[in-house]
PDB file of C-alpha atoms and ligand atoms in Angstrom:
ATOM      1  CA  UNK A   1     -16.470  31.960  -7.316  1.00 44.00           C
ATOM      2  CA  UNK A   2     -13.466  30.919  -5.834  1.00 53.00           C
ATOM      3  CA  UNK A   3     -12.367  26.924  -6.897  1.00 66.00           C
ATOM      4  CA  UNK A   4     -12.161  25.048  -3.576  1.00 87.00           C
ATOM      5  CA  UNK A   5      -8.803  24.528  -1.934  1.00 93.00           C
ATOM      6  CA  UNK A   6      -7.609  20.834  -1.468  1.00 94.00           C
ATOM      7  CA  UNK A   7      -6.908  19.286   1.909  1.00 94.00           C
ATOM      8  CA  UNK A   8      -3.749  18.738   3.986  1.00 96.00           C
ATOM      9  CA  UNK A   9      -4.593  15.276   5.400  1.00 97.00           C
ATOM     10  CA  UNK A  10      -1.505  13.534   7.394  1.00 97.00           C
ATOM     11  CA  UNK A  11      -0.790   9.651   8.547  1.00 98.00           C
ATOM     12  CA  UNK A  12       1.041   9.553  11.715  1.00 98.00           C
ATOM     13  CA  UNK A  13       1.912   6.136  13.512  1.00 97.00           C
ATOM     14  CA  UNK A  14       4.754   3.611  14.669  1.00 96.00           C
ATOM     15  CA  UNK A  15       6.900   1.496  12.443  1.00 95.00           C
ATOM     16  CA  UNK A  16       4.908  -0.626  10.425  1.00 93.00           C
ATOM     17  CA  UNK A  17       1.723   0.670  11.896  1.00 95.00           C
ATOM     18  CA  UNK A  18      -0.598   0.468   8.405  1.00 95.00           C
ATOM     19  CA  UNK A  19       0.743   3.507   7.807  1.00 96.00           C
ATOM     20  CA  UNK A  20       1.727   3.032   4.070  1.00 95.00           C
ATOM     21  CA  UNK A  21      -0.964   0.953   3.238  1.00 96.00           C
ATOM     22  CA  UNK A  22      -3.285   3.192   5.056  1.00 98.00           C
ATOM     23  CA  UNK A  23      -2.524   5.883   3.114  1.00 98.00           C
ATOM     24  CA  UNK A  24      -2.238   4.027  -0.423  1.00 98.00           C
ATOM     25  CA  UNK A  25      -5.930   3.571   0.375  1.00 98.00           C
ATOM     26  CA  UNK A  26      -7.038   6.852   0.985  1.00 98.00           C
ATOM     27  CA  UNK A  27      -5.427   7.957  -1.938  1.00 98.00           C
ATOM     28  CA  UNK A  28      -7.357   5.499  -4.196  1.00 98.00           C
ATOM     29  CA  UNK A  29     -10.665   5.977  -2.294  1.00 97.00           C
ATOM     30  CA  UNK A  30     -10.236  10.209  -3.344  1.00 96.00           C
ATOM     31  CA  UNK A  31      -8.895   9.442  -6.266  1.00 98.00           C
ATOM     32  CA  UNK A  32     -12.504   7.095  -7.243  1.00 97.00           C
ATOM     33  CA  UNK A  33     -14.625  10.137  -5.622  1.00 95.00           C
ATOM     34  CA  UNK A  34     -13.149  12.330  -8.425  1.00 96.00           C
ATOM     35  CA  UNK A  35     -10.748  14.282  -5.636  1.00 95.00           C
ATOM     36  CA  UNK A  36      -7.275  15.407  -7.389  1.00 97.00           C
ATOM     37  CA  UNK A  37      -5.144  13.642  -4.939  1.00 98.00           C
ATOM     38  CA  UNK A  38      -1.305  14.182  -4.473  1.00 98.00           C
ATOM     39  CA  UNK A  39       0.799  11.364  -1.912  1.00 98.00           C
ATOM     40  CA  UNK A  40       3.530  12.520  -0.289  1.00 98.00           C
ATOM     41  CA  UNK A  41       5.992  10.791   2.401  1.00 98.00           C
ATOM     42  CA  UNK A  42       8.358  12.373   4.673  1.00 98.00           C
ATOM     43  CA  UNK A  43      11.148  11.400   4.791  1.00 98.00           C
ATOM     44  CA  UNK A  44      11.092  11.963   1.024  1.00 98.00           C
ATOM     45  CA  UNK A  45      14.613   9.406   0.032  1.00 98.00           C
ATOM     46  CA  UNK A  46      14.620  11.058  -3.277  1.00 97.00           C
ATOM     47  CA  UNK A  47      16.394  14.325  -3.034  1.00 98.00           C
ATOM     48  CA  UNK A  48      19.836  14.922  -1.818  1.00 98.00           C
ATOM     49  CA  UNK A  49      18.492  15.732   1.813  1.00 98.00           C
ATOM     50  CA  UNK A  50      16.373  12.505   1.968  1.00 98.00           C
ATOM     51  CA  UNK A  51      19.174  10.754   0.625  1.00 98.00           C
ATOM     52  CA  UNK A  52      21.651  11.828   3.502  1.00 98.00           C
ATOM     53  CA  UNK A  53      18.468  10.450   5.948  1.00 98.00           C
ATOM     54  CA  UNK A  54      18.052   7.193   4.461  1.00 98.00           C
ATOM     55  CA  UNK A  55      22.003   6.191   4.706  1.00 98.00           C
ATOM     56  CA  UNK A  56      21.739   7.321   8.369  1.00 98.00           C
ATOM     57  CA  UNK A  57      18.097   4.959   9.041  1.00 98.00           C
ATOM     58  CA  UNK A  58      19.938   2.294   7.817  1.00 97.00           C
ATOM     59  CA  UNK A  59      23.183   2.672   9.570  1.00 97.00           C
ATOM     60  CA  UNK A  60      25.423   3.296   6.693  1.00 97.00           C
ATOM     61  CA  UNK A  61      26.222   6.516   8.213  1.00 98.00           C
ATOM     62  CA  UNK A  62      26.424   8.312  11.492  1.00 98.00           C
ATOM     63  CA  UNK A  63      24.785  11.791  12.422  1.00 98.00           C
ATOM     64  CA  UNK A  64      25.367  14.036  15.519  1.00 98.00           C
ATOM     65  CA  UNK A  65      21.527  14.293  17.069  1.00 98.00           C
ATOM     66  CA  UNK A  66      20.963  17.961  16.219  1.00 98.00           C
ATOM     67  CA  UNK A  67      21.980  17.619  12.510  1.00 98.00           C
ATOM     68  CA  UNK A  68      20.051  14.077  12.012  1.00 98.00           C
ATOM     69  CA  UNK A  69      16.632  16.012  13.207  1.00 98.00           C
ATOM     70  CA  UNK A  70      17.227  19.117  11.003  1.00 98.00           C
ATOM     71  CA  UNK A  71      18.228  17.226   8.029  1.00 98.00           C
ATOM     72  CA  UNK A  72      14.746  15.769   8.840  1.00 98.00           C
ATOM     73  CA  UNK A  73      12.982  18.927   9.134  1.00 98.00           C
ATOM     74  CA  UNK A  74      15.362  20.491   6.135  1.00 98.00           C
ATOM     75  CA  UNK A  75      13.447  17.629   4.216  1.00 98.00           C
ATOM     76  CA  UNK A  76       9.890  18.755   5.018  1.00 98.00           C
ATOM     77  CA  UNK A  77      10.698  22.445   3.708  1.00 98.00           C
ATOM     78  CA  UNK A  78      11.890  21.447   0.796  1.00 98.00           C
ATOM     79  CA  UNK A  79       8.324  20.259  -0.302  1.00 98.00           C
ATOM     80  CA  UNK A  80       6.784  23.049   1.548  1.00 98.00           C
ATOM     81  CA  UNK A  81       5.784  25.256  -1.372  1.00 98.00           C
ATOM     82  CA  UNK A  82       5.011  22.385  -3.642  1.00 98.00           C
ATOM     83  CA  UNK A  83       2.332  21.562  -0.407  1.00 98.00           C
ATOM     84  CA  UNK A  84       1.046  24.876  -0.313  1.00 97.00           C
ATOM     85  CA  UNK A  85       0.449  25.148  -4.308  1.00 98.00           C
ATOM     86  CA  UNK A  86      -1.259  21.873  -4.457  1.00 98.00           C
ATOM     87  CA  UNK A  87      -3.857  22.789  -1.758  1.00 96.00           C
ATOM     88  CA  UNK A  88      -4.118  26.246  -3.250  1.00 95.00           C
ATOM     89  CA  UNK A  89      -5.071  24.786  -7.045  1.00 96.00           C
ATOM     90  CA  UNK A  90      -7.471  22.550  -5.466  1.00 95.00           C
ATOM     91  CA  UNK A  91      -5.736  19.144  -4.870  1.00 97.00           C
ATOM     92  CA  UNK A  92      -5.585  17.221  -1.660  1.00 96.00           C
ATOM     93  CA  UNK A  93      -2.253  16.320  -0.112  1.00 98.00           C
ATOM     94  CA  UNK A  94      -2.149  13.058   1.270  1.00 98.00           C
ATOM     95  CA  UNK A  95       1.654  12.585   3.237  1.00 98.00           C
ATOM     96  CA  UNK A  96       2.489   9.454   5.191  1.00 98.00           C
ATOM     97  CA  UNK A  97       4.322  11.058   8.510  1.00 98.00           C
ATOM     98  CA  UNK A  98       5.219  14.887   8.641  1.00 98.00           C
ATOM     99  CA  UNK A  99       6.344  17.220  11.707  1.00 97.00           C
ATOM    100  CA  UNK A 100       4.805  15.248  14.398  1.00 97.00           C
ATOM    101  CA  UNK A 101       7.304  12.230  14.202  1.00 98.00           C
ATOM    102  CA  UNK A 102       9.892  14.949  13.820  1.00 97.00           C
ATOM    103  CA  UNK A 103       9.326  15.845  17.383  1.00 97.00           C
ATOM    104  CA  UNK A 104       8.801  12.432  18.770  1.00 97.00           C
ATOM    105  CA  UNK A 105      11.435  10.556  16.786  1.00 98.00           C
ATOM    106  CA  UNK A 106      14.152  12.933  18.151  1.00 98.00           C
ATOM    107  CA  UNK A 107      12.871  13.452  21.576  1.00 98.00           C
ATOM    108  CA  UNK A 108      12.558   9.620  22.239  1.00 98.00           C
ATOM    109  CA  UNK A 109      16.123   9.228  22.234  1.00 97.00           C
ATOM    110  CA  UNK A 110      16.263  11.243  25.631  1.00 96.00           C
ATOM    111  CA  UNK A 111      19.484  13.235  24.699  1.00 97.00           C
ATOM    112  CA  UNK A 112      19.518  16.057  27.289  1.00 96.00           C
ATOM    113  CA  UNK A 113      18.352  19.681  25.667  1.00 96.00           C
ATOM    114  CA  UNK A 114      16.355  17.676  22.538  1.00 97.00           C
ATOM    115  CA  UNK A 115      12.802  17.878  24.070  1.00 96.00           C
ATOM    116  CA  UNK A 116       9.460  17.941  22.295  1.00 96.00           C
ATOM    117  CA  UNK A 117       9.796  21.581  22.630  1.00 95.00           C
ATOM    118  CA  UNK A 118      13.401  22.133  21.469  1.00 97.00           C
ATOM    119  CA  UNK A 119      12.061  19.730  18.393  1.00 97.00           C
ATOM    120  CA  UNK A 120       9.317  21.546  17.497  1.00 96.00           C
ATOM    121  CA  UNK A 121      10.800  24.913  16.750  1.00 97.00           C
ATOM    122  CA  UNK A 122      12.479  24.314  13.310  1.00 98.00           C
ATOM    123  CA  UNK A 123       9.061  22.638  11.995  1.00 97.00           C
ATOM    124  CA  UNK A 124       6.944  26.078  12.737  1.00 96.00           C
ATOM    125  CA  UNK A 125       5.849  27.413   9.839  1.00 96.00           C
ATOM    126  CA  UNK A 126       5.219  24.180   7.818  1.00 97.00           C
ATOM    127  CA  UNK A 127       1.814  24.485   6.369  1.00 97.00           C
ATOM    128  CA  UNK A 128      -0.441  22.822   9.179  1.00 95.00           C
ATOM    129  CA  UNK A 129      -2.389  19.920   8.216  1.00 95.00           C
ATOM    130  CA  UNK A 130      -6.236  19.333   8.244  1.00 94.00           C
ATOM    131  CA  UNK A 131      -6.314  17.013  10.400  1.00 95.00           C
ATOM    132  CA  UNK A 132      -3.730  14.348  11.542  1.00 96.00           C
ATOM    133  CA  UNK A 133      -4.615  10.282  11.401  1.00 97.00           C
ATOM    134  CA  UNK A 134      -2.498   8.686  14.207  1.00 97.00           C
ATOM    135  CA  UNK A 135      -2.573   5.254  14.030  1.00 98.00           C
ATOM    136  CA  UNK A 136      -2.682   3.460  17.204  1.00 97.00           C
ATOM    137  CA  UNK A 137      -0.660   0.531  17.906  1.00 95.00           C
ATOM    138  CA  UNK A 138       1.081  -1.165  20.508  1.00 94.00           C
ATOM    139  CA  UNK A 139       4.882  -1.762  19.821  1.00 93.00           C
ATOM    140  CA  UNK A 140       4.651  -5.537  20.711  1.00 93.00           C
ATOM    141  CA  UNK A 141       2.133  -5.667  17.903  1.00 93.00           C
ATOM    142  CA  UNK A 142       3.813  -3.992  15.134  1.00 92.00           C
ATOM    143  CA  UNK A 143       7.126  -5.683  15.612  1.00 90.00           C
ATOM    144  CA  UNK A 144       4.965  -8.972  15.007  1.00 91.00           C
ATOM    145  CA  UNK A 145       4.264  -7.127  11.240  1.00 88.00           C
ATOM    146  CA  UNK A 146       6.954  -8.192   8.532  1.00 81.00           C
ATOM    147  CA  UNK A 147      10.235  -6.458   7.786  1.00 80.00           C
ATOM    148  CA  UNK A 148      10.624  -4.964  11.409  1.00 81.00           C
ATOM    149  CA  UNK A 149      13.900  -4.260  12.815  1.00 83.00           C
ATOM    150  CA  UNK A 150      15.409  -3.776   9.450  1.00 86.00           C
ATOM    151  CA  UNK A 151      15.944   0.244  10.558  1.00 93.00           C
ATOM    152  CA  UNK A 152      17.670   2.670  13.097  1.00 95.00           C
ATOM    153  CA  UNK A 153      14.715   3.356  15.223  1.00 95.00           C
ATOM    154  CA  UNK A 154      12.897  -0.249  14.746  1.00 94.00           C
ATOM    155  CA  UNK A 155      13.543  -1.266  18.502  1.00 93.00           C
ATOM    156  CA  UNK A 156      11.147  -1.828  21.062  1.00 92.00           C
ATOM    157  CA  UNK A 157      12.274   0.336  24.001  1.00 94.00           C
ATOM    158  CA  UNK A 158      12.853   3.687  21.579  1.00 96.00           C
ATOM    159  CA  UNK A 159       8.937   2.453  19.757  1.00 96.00           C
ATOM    160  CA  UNK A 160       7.763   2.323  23.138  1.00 96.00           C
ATOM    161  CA  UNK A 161       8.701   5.869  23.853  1.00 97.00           C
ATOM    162  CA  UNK A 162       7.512   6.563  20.728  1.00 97.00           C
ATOM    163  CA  UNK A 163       4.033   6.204  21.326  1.00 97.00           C
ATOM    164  CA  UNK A 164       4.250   7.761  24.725  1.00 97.00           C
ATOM    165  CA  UNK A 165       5.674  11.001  23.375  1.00 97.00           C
ATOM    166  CA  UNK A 166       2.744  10.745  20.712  1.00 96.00           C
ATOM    167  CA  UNK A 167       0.216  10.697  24.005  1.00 96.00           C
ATOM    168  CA  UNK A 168       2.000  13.690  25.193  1.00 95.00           C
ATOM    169  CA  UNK A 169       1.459  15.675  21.427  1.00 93.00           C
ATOM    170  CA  UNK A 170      -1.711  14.901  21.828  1.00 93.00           C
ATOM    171  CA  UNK A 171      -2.373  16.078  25.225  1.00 92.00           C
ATOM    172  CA  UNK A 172      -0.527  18.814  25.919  1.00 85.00           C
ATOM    173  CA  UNK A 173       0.773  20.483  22.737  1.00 83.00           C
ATOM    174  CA  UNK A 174      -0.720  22.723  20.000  1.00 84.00           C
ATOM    175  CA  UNK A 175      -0.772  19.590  18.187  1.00 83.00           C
ATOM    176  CA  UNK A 176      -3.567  17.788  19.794  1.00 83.00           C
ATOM    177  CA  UNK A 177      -6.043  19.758  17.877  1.00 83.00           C
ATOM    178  CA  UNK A 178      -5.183  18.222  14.842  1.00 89.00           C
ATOM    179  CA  UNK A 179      -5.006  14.599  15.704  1.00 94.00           C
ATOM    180  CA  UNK A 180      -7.785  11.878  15.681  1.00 95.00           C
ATOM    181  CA  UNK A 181      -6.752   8.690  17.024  1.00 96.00           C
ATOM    182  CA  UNK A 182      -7.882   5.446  14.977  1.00 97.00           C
ATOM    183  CA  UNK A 183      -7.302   1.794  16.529  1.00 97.00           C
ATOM    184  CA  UNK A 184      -5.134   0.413  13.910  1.00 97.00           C
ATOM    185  CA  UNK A 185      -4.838  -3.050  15.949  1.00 94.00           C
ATOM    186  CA  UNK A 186      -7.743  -4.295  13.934  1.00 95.00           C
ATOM    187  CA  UNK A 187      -8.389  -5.617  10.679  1.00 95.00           C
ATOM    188  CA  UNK A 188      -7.387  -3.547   7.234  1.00 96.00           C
ATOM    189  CA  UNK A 189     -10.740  -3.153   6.162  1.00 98.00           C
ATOM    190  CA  UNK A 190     -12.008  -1.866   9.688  1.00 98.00           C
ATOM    191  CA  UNK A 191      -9.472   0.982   9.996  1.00 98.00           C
ATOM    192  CA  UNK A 192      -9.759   1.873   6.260  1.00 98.00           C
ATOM    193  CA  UNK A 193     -13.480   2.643   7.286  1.00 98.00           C
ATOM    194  CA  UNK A 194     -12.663   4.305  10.190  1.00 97.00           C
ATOM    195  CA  UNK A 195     -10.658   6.795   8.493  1.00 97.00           C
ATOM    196  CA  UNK A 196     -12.615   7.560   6.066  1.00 97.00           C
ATOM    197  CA  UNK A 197     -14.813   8.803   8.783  1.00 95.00           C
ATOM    198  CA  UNK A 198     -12.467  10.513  10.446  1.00 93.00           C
ATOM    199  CA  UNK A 199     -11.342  12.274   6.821  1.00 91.00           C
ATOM    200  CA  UNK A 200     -15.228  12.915   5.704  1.00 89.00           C
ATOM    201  CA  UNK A 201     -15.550  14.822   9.273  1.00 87.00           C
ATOM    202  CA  UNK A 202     -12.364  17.137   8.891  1.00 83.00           C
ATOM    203  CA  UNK A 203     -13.464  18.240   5.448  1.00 84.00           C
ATOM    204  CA  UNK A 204     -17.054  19.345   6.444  1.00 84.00           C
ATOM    205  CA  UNK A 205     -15.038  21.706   9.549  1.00 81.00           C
ATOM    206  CA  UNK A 206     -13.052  22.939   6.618  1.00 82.00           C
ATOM    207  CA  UNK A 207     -15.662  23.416   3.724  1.00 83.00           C
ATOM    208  CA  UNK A 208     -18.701  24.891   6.257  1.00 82.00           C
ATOM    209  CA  UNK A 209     -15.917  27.622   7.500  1.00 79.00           C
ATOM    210  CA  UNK A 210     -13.830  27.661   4.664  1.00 78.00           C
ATOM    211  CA  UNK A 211     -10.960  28.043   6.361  1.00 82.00           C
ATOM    212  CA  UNK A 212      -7.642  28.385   4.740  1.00 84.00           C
ATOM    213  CA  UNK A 213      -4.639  26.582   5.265  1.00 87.00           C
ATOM    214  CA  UNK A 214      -3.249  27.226   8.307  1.00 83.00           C
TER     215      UNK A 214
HETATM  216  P1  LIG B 301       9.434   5.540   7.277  1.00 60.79           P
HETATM  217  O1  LIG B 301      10.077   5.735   5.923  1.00 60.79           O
HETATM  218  O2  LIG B 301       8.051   6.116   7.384  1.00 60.79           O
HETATM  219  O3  LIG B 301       9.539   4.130   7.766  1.00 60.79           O
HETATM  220  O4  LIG B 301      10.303   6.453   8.283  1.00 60.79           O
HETATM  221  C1  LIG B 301      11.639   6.159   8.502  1.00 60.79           C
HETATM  222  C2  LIG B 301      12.024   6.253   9.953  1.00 60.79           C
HETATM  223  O5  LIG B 301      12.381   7.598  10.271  1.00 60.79           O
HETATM  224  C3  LIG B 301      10.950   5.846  10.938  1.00 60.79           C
HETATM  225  O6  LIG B 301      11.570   5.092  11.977  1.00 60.79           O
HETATM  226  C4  LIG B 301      10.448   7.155  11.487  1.00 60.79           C
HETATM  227  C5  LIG B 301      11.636   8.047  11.400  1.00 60.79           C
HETATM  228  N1  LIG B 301      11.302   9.460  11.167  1.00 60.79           N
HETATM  229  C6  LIG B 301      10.420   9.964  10.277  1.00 60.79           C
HETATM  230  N2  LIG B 301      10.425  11.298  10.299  1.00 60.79           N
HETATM  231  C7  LIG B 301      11.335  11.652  11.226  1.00 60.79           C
HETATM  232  C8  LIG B 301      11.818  12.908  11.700  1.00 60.79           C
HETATM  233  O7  LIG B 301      11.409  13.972  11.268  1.00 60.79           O
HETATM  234  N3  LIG B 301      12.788  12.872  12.663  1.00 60.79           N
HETATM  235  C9  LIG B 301      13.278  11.703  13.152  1.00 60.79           C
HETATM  236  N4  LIG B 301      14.230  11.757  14.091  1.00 60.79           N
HETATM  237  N5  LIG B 301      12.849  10.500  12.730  1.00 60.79           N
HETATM  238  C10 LIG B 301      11.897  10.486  11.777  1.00 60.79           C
HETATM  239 NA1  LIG B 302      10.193   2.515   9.059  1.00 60.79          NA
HETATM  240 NA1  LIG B 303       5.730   3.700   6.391  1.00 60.79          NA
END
């Protein structure tokens, strides 16, 4: 008999949303269960591509629009295969942010001809997650978090737009298949629980059909 395949599970959110500690936790919680559990970020600072991001978030350097978002997307095939393998030999990806803030990052700053659409195209292909976590928070409420402001896109007017373009993923893309929406406005310990639901629910789809990656 085949060995199970591992799970593609993603964190979306704003800035300072729960997003890393969010994650941390789900690692640990599959990690207890016995799971083989891999945690991945995007944008991954560590090779030369993610590098090249990192000096542009924090305005050491300047990038023209187009190049800034397929740097960004350059950075999510990079890891692609690694992705694909893990899954494949049976461990579960975990990766805080992936393609959807790639579309909504870049269209939020309303240059004329970068639309969700536009955005999108580059990031086909990418292995497709399980299911996407987006964690829900208002942007007057996660600039009251700690170390806000400190980046490029940690403003209230482009967070704002943000979460709008999020809503519009979610409603009228391909995308909103994939994303559950969990209040993150509450307590750590409440949306830990929650999405641990959410996560338990996605796996049963994929291990009753056992569905490959997509
Ligand atoms: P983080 O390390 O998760 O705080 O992400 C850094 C910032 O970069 C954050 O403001 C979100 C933004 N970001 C993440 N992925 C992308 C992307 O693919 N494209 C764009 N334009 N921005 C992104
Ligand atoms: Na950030
Ligand atoms: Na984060």
């Amino acid at each position: 008999m085949a060995s199970k395949r591992g799970k593609l599970i993603v964190f979306e959110g704003l800035d300072r949303s729960g997003k890393s500690t969010q994650c941390e936790r789900l690692v640990t919680h599959l990690r207890h269960q016995g799971q083989k559990v891999e945690h991945m970020r995007f944008p991954d600072r560590t090779t030369p591509i993610g590098k090249m991001i990192s000096n542009y978030l924090s305005g050491q350097t300047q990038q023209e629009d187009h190049v800034i978002h397929l740097l960004f997307t350059a950075n999510r095939w990079e890891l692609a295969k690694a992705i694909e393998s893990f899954v494949k030999e049976g461990t579960t990806v975990v990766v805080d942010r992936y393609y959807y803030s790639g579309c909504v990052y870049t269209a939020a700053k309303g240059v004329s001809g970068l639309g969700l659409d536009w955005c999108r195209q580059p990031e086909v292909g990418l292995p497709r997650p399980d299911v996407c976590i987006f964690l829900d928070i208002a942007a007057e409420e996660a600039a009251k978090r700690g170390g806000y402001g400190e980046e490029r896109y940690e403003r209230k007017e482009m967070q704002d737009r943000v979460r709008e373009l999020f809503g519009e993923l979610r409603e009228h893309h391909d995308e909103r298949e994939d994303i559950v929406v969990i209040d993150a406005g509450r307590g750590v310990e409440d949306v830990e629980e929650a999405i641990q639901k959410a996560a338990v629910k996605a796996w049963d789809v994929v291990e009753q059909s056992g569905l490959p990656l997509r």
